[in-house]
Amino acid sequence: MSANTSDLPVNIECFMNDVDVSSKMNRTQFDQLCASLLARVEPPLRAVMEQAKLQREDIYSVEIVGGATRIPAVKEQICNFFCKEISTTLNADEAVARGCALQCAILSPAFKVREFSITDVVPYSITLRWQSSFEEGTGECEVFSKTHASPFSKVITFHKKEPFELEAFYTHPHDVPYPDTRIGHFVIQNVGPQNDGDNSKVKVKVRVNIHGIFSVANASVVEKQNLDNEPNDIPMDTELSCRNQSKDELAKIQIDQDDGNQKNQIEQSQTDEETDHIGTEGKTASGDKIDANQSSKTKIKCIDLPIHVNLYRQVDQDLINCYIENEGKMIMQDILEKEKNDAKNAVEEYVYDLRDKLCGAYEKFITEDDARKITLMLEDIENWLYEDGEDQPKHVYVEKLQEMKKFGGPIHDRYKEYEERPKALFDLENKLQMLMKTLEEHENKDKKYDHIDPVDMEKVEKYASEAMNWLSSKMHIQHRLNLTQDPIIKVAEIKAKSKVN
């Protein structure tokens, strides 16, 4: 209907109470029914323009990639919003191919193209909350604003005397397509006061990685040691400090700092930002500098702190282990099922193979009565396979196969012996002829055998004589046997005689 403006029939037989339904619908009526859905097209477009800080006049062209967006009603909505004709010359695969071609042109020294840059950003703003000693009870700060560059790391400095907790959550619940906006709960452990009883300076590094995942990367406590045991009256802290500030002021300073960094995101590599938060009263911000002599007398040491992490909506380790165990069970079940099917197929293949050979290659090696009995047995097993044997355990199919091989195995052995015996006899006879010739030349005093000990030649003569007598007697009996009888001399025995040195 999206491509057809004429009325289309709608027919439903026996819709309810044996009543048939017949009607017609055209595109105009269809669009009216979908009006509430089509109204959802414009808000994402408007949000993209606002986030990119672009006007409609800044857009050169609009390309629609995909299938659903090419519905005429959707195309009309997009066209009306941008006030431009839209293009539909690319599908999803072609868009990727064109992007790859453009990237190749950018990297190639043989082409000169405009400079393009793509910056990954944080889709939702992220805020940290912690317990504060101010009257408000808690403090919070937006560490990553919406569309902040990623991957990116920031360092937040706290002044604490004891372990403290951080809670990360998405700032604006209505932006997140999930009712729970919490990200995780982080406990910074092993925090204590300084030797002089003052607050410890704790640096917490938070990060959004290349996949857009937020985490508290690490935490460390900064210890200052005065090497000459003299009091250091001038503070060492030259970072941006927010002391005795309300939450509104604190948030404002953090936002200003973020804005300043975002201006230099393209020009600078990933950097760490630091914001100093303190939770005790009676202290003031200090950014005073100290001279080189005094700084040389102070040693600063950073000690990593353990962090207890509890991420919301994350599968815990016990459940992961359960999944792994269930996966192992399913893998074993698949293996058992495959082995069962292989065993069943082996039975079916053997039935067809043996039945065909009874009338072909094996015909001379089995009596008519035995062939008839085996044929009947194969028919019974074939019928069983498609009835009671359709779904049986693996061992049942293995037993059926072994049962058939008890009858088919001897026939196969007789056929194999008959086919391979001539070559084995030929090899043994050739070897015996060579030995007899060697013995004859040795008796004639041939010089090339002077180095051989006569005792060894006697052993060769004895072996050749015994082998010829053994072969003659066995073949004399073998020639009297029918092909339906098991051979008296085996190919393996003949080959064993040939291999004796």
Coordinates of C-alpha atoms in Angstrom, one line a residue, residues 36-496:
S36 CA 0.2 8.8 15.8
L37 CA 3.2 6.6 14.7
L38 CA 4.2 9.1 12.0
A39 CA 4.3 11.9 14.5
R40 CA 7.3 10.1 16.1
V41 CA 9.5 10.8 13.1
E42 CA 10.1 14.5 13.7
P43 CA 11.3 14.6 17.4
P44 CA 14.5 12.5 16.8
L45 CA 15.3 14.8 13.8
R46 CA 14.8 17.9 15.9
A47 CA 16.9 16.5 18.7
V48 CA 19.8 15.6 16.3
M49 CA 19.8 19.2 14.9
E50 CA 19.8 20.7 18.4
Q51 CA 22.6 18.5 19.7
A52 CA 24.7 19.1 16.5
K53 CA 23.9 22.9 16.9
L54 CA 23.0 23.1 13.2
Q55 CA 20.3 25.0 11.4
R56 CA 18.3 23.5 8.5
E57 CA 20.2 25.9 6.2
D58 CA 23.4 24.2 7.2
I59 CA 22.3 20.8 5.8
Y60 CA 23.5 20.3 2.2
S61 CA 21.6 17.0 1.4
V62 CA 19.6 14.3 3.2
E63 CA 20.2 10.6 2.3
I64 CA 17.8 7.9 3.5
V65 CA 19.5 4.5 4.1
G66 CA 17.3 1.5 4.8
G67 CA 13.9 0.2 4.0
A68 CA 11.4 1.4 6.6
T69 CA 12.4 5.0 6.2
R70 CA 11.5 4.9 2.5
I71 CA 7.8 4.5 3.2
P72 CA 6.2 7.5 1.4
A73 CA 4.6 8.9 4.6
V74 CA 7.9 8.8 6.5
K75 CA 9.8 10.3 3.5
E76 CA 7.2 13.1 3.5
Q77 CA 7.8 13.8 7.2
I78 CA 11.6 14.0 6.7
C79 CA 11.2 16.1 3.6
N80 CA 8.9 18.6 5.3
F81 CA 11.2 18.9 8.3
F82 CA 14.4 19.6 6.3
C83 CA 12.6 21.5 3.5
K84 CA 14.7 19.6 1.0
E85 CA 14.2 16.8 -1.4
I86 CA 15.6 13.6 0.0
S87 CA 17.8 11.1 -1.8
T88 CA 17.4 7.3 -1.7
T89 CA 20.5 6.2 -3.7
L90 CA 22.2 4.1 -1.0
N91 CA 21.2 1.1 1.0
A92 CA 22.9 0.0 4.3
D93 CA 25.7 -2.0 2.6
E94 CA 26.4 0.7 0.0
A95 CA 26.7 3.3 2.7
V96 CA 29.4 1.3 4.5
A97 CA 31.2 0.7 1.1
R98 CA 31.1 4.4 0.4
G99 CA 32.5 5.3 3.8
C100 CA 35.3 2.8 3.3
A101 CA 36.1 4.3 0.0
L102 CA 36.2 7.8 1.5
Q103 CA 38.5 6.6 4.3
C104 CA 40.8 5.1 1.7
A105 CA 40.9 8.4 -0.2
I106 CA 41.7 10.3 3.0
L107 CA 44.6 7.9 3.9
S108 CA 45.9 7.7 0.3
P109 CA 48.6 10.3 -0.7
A110 CA 47.3 10.1 -4.3
F111 CA 44.0 11.9 -3.4
K112 CA 43.2 15.2 -1.8
V113 CA 39.8 15.4 -0.2
R114 CA 38.2 17.5 2.5
E115 CA 39.1 16.8 6.1
F116 CA 36.5 14.7 7.9
S117 CA 36.6 13.9 11.5
I118 CA 34.3 11.7 13.6
T119 CA 34.1 12.1 17.4
D120 CA 32.3 9.5 19.5
V121 CA 30.2 11.1 22.2
V122 CA 28.5 10.1 25.4
P123 CA 24.8 9.6 24.5
Y124 CA 23.4 10.3 28.0
S125 CA 24.8 12.7 30.7
I126 CA 26.2 10.9 33.8
T127 CA 26.2 12.2 37.3
L128 CA 28.1 11.1 40.5
R129 CA 26.5 11.3 43.9
W130 CA 28.3 11.0 47.3
Q131 CA 27.7 11.6 51.0
S132 CA 28.6 15.1 52.0
S133 CA 29.2 16.8 55.4
F134 CA 27.3 19.8 54.3
E135 CA 23.8 20.5 55.4
E136 CA 22.4 19.0 52.2
G137 CA 23.6 15.6 53.2
T138 CA 24.7 14.6 49.7
G139 CA 26.8 16.1 47.0
E140 CA 26.6 15.4 43.3
C141 CA 28.3 16.5 40.1
E142 CA 27.7 15.8 36.4
V143 CA 31.0 14.3 35.3
F144 CA 30.1 13.6 31.7
S145 CA 27.6 15.8 30.0
K146 CA 25.5 14.7 27.0
T147 CA 27.6 14.6 23.8
H148 CA 30.8 14.7 25.8
A149 CA 33.7 13.2 23.8
S150 CA 34.5 9.6 24.4
P151 CA 36.6 7.7 25.3
F152 CA 37.5 10.1 28.0
S153 CA 38.8 10.0 31.6
K154 CA 38.4 12.5 34.5
V155 CA 39.9 12.7 37.9
I156 CA 37.8 13.9 40.8
T157 CA 39.6 14.7 44.1
F158 CA 37.8 14.2 47.5
H159 CA 39.0 15.1 51.0
K160 CA 37.9 12.3 53.3
K161 CA 38.8 10.7 56.6
E162 CA 37.0 7.4 56.1
P163 CA 35.8 5.1 53.3
F164 CA 33.0 6.7 51.2
E165 CA 30.5 5.7 48.5
L166 CA 29.9 6.9 45.0
E167 CA 26.7 6.3 43.0
A168 CA 26.6 6.8 39.3
F169 CA 23.4 7.4 37.4
Y170 CA 22.1 9.0 34.3
T171 CA 21.2 12.6 34.9
H172 CA 18.0 12.9 32.9
P173 CA 15.7 9.9 33.4
H174 CA 13.5 10.8 30.4
D175 CA 16.4 10.5 28.0
V176 CA 17.2 6.9 29.0
P177 CA 15.0 4.2 27.3
Y178 CA 14.9 2.3 30.6
P179 CA 13.0 3.0 33.8
D180 CA 16.1 2.5 36.1
T181 CA 18.7 5.2 35.5
R182 CA 21.2 3.9 38.0
I183 CA 24.6 2.7 36.7
G184 CA 26.5 1.4 39.6
H185 CA 27.5 1.8 43.3
F186 CA 31.2 2.1 44.1
V187 CA 32.8 2.0 47.6
I188 CA 36.3 3.5 48.0
Q189 CA 37.9 1.5 50.7
N190 CA 40.9 1.9 53.1
V191 CA 40.5 5.7 53.4
G192 CA 41.8 7.2 56.7
P193 CA 43.0 10.5 58.0
Q194 CA 46.4 11.9 57.5
N195 CA 49.1 11.6 60.2
D196 CA 48.2 15.1 61.4
G197 CA 44.5 14.2 61.6
D198 CA 43.5 16.2 58.6
N199 CA 41.5 14.8 55.7
S200 CA 43.2 12.6 53.2
K201 CA 43.3 13.6 49.6
V202 CA 41.6 10.9 47.5
K203 CA 41.8 11.0 43.7
V204 CA 39.1 9.0 41.9
K205 CA 39.5 8.4 38.2
V206 CA 36.2 7.9 36.2
R207 CA 36.1 6.9 32.6
V208 CA 33.8 6.3 29.7
N209 CA 35.5 3.8 27.3
I210 CA 35.3 3.5 23.6
H211 CA 32.1 1.4 23.9
G212 CA 30.4 4.1 26.0
I213 CA 30.6 2.1 29.2
F214 CA 31.1 4.1 32.4
S215 CA 33.4 2.9 35.2
V216 CA 35.4 4.0 38.2
A217 CA 38.8 3.1 36.8
N218 CA 40.9 3.5 40.0
A219 CA 41.2 5.4 43.2
S220 CA 44.4 6.5 45.1
V221 CA 45.2 8.5 48.2
V222 CA 47.8 11.2 48.1
E223 CA 50.2 11.2 51.0
K224 CA 52.5 14.2 51.7
Q225 CA 55.7 13.6 53.6
N226 CA 57.9 16.5 54.9
L227 CA 61.4 15.4 54.4
D228 CA 63.0 17.8 56.8
N229 CA 60.3 17.4 59.4
E230 CA 59.4 21.1 59.1
P231 CA 55.8 22.2 59.0
N232 CA 54.6 23.0 55.6
D233 CA 52.3 26.0 56.0
I234 CA 51.7 26.5 52.3
P235 CA 49.2 24.1 50.8
M236 CA 50.4 21.9 47.9
D237 CA 47.0 21.7 46.3
T238 CA 47.0 23.8 43.1
E239 CA 44.0 22.1 41.6
L240 CA 40.7 23.7 41.1
S241 CA 39.0 23.5 44.5
C242 CA 35.4 23.6 45.5
R243 CA 35.2 24.1 49.3
N244 CA 32.2 25.0 51.3
Q245 CA 30.2 25.4 48.1
S246 CA 26.5 24.5 47.7
K247 CA 25.5 21.9 45.3
D248 CA 24.3 24.4 42.8
E249 CA 27.7 26.2 42.8
L250 CA 29.6 23.0 42.7
A251 CA 27.6 21.8 39.7
K252 CA 28.1 25.1 38.0
I253 CA 31.9 25.0 38.3
Q254 CA 31.9 21.4 37.0
I255 CA 29.8 22.3 34.0
D256 CA 32.0 25.3 33.2
Q257 CA 35.0 23.2 33.4
D258 CA 33.5 20.6 31.0
D259 CA 32.5 23.3 28.5
G260 CA 36.0 24.6 28.5
N261 CA 37.4 21.2 27.8
Q262 CA 34.8 20.5 25.1
K263 CA 36.1 23.4 23.1
N264 CA 39.5 21.8 22.9
Q265 CA 38.4 18.2 22.5
I266 CA 39.3 18.0 18.8
E267 CA 42.7 19.8 19.2
Q268 CA 43.8 17.9 22.3
S269 CA 44.3 14.2 23.0
Q270 CA 42.4 12.5 25.9
T271 CA 43.2 14.3 29.1
D272 CA 42.3 13.9 32.7
E273 CA 40.3 16.7 34.4
E274 CA 40.4 17.2 38.1
T275 CA 37.9 18.8 40.4
D276 CA 38.5 19.1 44.1
H277 CA 35.6 18.5 46.5
I278 CA 35.9 18.8 50.2
G279 CA 33.3 17.9 52.9
T280 CA 34.6 19.6 56.0
E281 CA 33.7 23.1 57.2
G282 CA 36.2 25.8 58.1
K283 CA 38.5 25.3 55.1
T284 CA 38.9 27.7 52.2
A285 CA 40.0 27.2 48.6
S286 CA 43.6 27.8 48.0
G287 CA 45.4 27.9 44.7
D288 CA 48.6 29.6 46.0
K289 CA 51.9 28.6 44.4
I290 CA 54.9 27.5 46.4
D291 CA 58.5 28.2 45.6
A292 CA 60.9 25.5 44.3
N293 CA 62.8 25.3 47.6
Q294 CA 59.8 24.5 49.6
S295 CA 58.4 22.0 47.1
S296 CA 61.6 20.1 47.0
K297 CA 61.3 19.4 50.8
T298 CA 57.9 17.7 50.3
K299 CA 57.5 14.2 49.0
I300 CA 54.1 13.2 47.5
K301 CA 53.2 9.5 47.4
C302 CA 50.1 8.0 45.7
I303 CA 48.7 4.7 47.1
D304 CA 46.1 2.7 45.2
L305 CA 42.9 2.0 47.0
P306 CA 40.6 -1.0 46.6
I307 CA 37.2 -0.3 45.1
H308 CA 34.1 -2.5 45.7
V309 CA 32.0 -2.3 42.6
N310 CA 28.3 -3.2 42.3
L311 CA 26.9 -2.5 38.8
Y312 CA 23.2 -2.5 38.4
R313 CA 21.6 -4.7 35.7
Q314 CA 24.8 -6.6 35.5
V315 CA 24.6 -10.4 35.6
D316 CA 26.4 -11.6 38.7
Q317 CA 29.1 -14.2 38.7
D318 CA 26.9 -17.0 40.2
L319 CA 24.4 -16.5 37.4
I320 CA 27.2 -16.4 34.8
N321 CA 28.5 -19.7 36.2
C322 CA 25.0 -21.1 36.0
Y323 CA 24.8 -20.1 32.4
I324 CA 28.2 -21.6 31.6
E325 CA 27.1 -24.8 33.3
N326 CA 23.9 -24.9 31.3
E327 CA 25.8 -24.2 28.1
G328 CA 28.1 -27.1 28.9
K329 CA 25.1 -29.3 29.4
M330 CA 23.6 -28.2 26.1
I331 CA 26.9 -28.8 24.3
M332 CA 27.1 -32.3 25.8
Q333 CA 23.5 -32.9 24.8
D334 CA 24.3 -31.8 21.2
I335 CA 27.3 -34.2 21.2
L336 CA 25.2 -37.1 22.4
E337 CA 22.5 -36.3 19.9
K338 CA 25.0 -36.2 17.1
E339 CA 26.6 -39.5 18.2
K340 CA 23.1 -41.0 18.3
N341 CA 22.3 -39.8 14.8
D342 CA 25.6 -41.0 13.5
A343 CA 25.0 -44.4 15.0
K344 CA 21.5 -44.5 13.5
N345 CA 22.8 -43.4 10.1
A346 CA 25.6 -46.1 10.3
V347 CA 22.9 -48.8 10.7
E348 CA 20.9 -47.5 7.8
E349 CA 24.0 -47.2 5.6
Y350 CA 25.1 -50.7 6.5
V351 CA 21.7 -52.1 5.6
Y352 CA 21.8 -50.5 2.1
D353 CA 25.5 -51.3 1.5
L354 CA 25.3 -55.0 2.5
R355 CA 22.0 -55.6 0.6
D356 CA 23.5 -54.2 -2.6
K357 CA 26.7 -56.2 -2.3
L358 CA 24.9 -59.4 -1.6
C359 CA 23.7 -59.2 -5.2
G360 CA 27.0 -57.9 -6.5
A361 CA 30.5 -58.1 -5.1
Y362 CA 29.7 -60.6 -2.3
E363 CA 27.5 -62.9 -4.5
K364 CA 30.3 -65.5 -5.0
F365 CA 31.2 -65.6 -1.4
I366 CA 27.9 -66.6 0.2
T367 CA 25.4 -69.5 -0.3
E368 CA 21.9 -68.8 -1.6
D369 CA 20.3 -69.8 1.7
D370 CA 22.6 -67.6 3.7
A371 CA 22.0 -64.7 1.3
R372 CA 18.3 -65.1 1.6
K373 CA 18.4 -65.2 5.5
I374 CA 20.6 -62.1 5.6
T375 CA 18.3 -60.3 3.2
L376 CA 15.3 -61.0 5.4
M377 CA 17.2 -59.8 8.4
L378 CA 18.1 -56.6 6.7
E379 CA 14.5 -55.9 5.7
D380 CA 13.4 -56.4 9.3
I381 CA 16.0 -54.0 10.6
E382 CA 15.1 -51.4 7.9
N383 CA 11.4 -51.6 8.9
W384 CA 12.4 -51.3 12.5
L385 CA 14.4 -48.2 11.8
Y386 CA 11.3 -46.3 10.5
E387 CA 9.0 -47.6 13.2
D388 CA 10.1 -48.5 16.7
G389 CA 13.7 -47.6 16.0
E390 CA 13.0 -44.0 14.9
D391 CA 14.2 -42.6 18.3
Q392 CA 16.3 -45.0 20.3
P393 CA 19.4 -44.5 22.6
K394 CA 22.8 -44.7 20.9
H395 CA 23.7 -48.1 22.4
V396 CA 20.6 -49.7 20.7
Y397 CA 21.8 -48.6 17.2
V398 CA 25.4 -49.8 18.1
E399 CA 24.0 -53.2 19.1
K400 CA 22.0 -53.5 15.8
L401 CA 25.1 -52.6 13.8
Q402 CA 27.2 -55.3 15.6
E403 CA 24.4 -57.8 15.1
M404 CA 24.5 -57.3 11.3
K405 CA 28.3 -57.3 11.2
K406 CA 28.3 -60.8 12.7
F407 CA 26.7 -62.0 9.4
G408 CA 28.2 -59.5 7.0
G409 CA 31.7 -59.4 8.5
P410 CA 32.8 -63.0 7.4
I411 CA 31.5 -62.4 3.9
H412 CA 33.5 -59.1 3.7
D413 CA 36.6 -60.9 5.0
R414 CA 36.3 -63.6 2.4
Y415 CA 35.9 -61.1 -0.4
K416 CA 38.8 -59.0 0.9
E417 CA 41.1 -62.1 1.2
Y418 CA 40.2 -63.1 -2.3
E419 CA 41.0 -59.7 -3.7
E420 CA 44.3 -59.1 -1.9
R421 CA 45.7 -62.6 -1.9
P422 CA 47.2 -62.6 -5.5
K423 CA 49.3 -59.6 -4.8
A424 CA 50.6 -60.9 -1.5
L425 CA 51.5 -64.2 -3.1
F426 CA 53.2 -62.4 -6.0
D427 CA 55.4 -60.5 -3.5
L428 CA 56.3 -63.5 -1.5
E429 CA 57.1 -65.6 -4.6
N430 CA 59.3 -62.9 -5.9
K431 CA 61.2 -62.7 -2.7
L432 CA 61.7 -66.4 -2.5
Q433 CA 63.0 -66.4 -6.1
M434 CA 65.5 -63.7 -5.3
L435 CA 66.7 -65.7 -2.3
M436 CA 67.1 -68.9 -4.3
K437 CA 69.0 -67.0 -6.9
T438 CA 71.3 -65.6 -4.3
L439 CA 71.9 -69.0 -2.8
E440 CA 72.7 -70.4 -6.2
E441 CA 75.2 -67.7 -6.9
H442 CA 76.8 -68.2 -3.5
E443 CA 77.2 -71.9 -4.2
N444 CA 78.9 -71.0 -7.5
K445 CA 81.5 -69.0 -5.5
D446 CA 80.3 -65.6 -6.7
K447 CA 82.8 -63.0 -5.3
K448 CA 80.1 -60.4 -4.4
Y449 CA 78.9 -62.8 -1.6
D450 CA 82.4 -63.6 -0.2
H451 CA 81.8 -61.2 2.7
I452 CA 78.7 -63.1 3.9
D453 CA 79.2 -65.6 6.7
P454 CA 78.3 -69.2 5.5
V455 CA 76.3 -69.6 8.7
D456 CA 74.0 -66.7 7.7
M457 CA 73.6 -68.2 4.2
E458 CA 72.5 -71.4 5.9
K459 CA 69.8 -69.5 7.8
V460 CA 68.6 -67.9 4.5
E461 CA 68.5 -71.3 2.8
K462 CA 66.5 -72.8 5.7
Y463 CA 64.0 -69.8 5.7
A464 CA 63.5 -70.1 1.9
S465 CA 63.0 -73.8 2.1
E466 CA 60.5 -73.6 5.0
A467 CA 58.6 -70.7 3.3
M468 CA 58.3 -72.6 0.0
N469 CA 57.0 -75.7 1.7
W470 CA 54.6 -73.7 3.9
L471 CA 53.2 -71.8 0.9
S472 CA 52.9 -75.0 -1.2
S473 CA 51.0 -76.9 1.4
K474 CA 48.7 -74.0 2.3
M475 CA 47.9 -73.2 -1.3
H476 CA 47.3 -76.9 -2.1
I477 CA 44.5 -76.9 0.6
Q478 CA 43.2 -73.4 -0.4
H479 CA 42.6 -74.4 -4.0
R480 CA 40.3 -77.2 -2.8
L481 CA 38.1 -74.7 -0.8
N482 CA 35.0 -73.0 -2.2
L483 CA 34.8 -69.2 -2.2
T484 CA 31.9 -69.5 0.3
Q485 CA 34.3 -71.0 2.8
D486 CA 36.8 -69.2 5.0
P487 CA 40.3 -69.2 3.5
I488 CA 42.9 -71.5 5.1
I489 CA 45.7 -69.0 4.4
K490 CA 45.3 -65.4 5.2
V491 CA 46.9 -62.4 3.5
A492 CA 48.3 -61.2 6.8
E493 CA 50.2 -64.5 7.2
I494 CA 51.6 -64.2 3.7
K495 CA 52.8 -60.7 4.3
A496 CA 54.4 -61.7 7.6

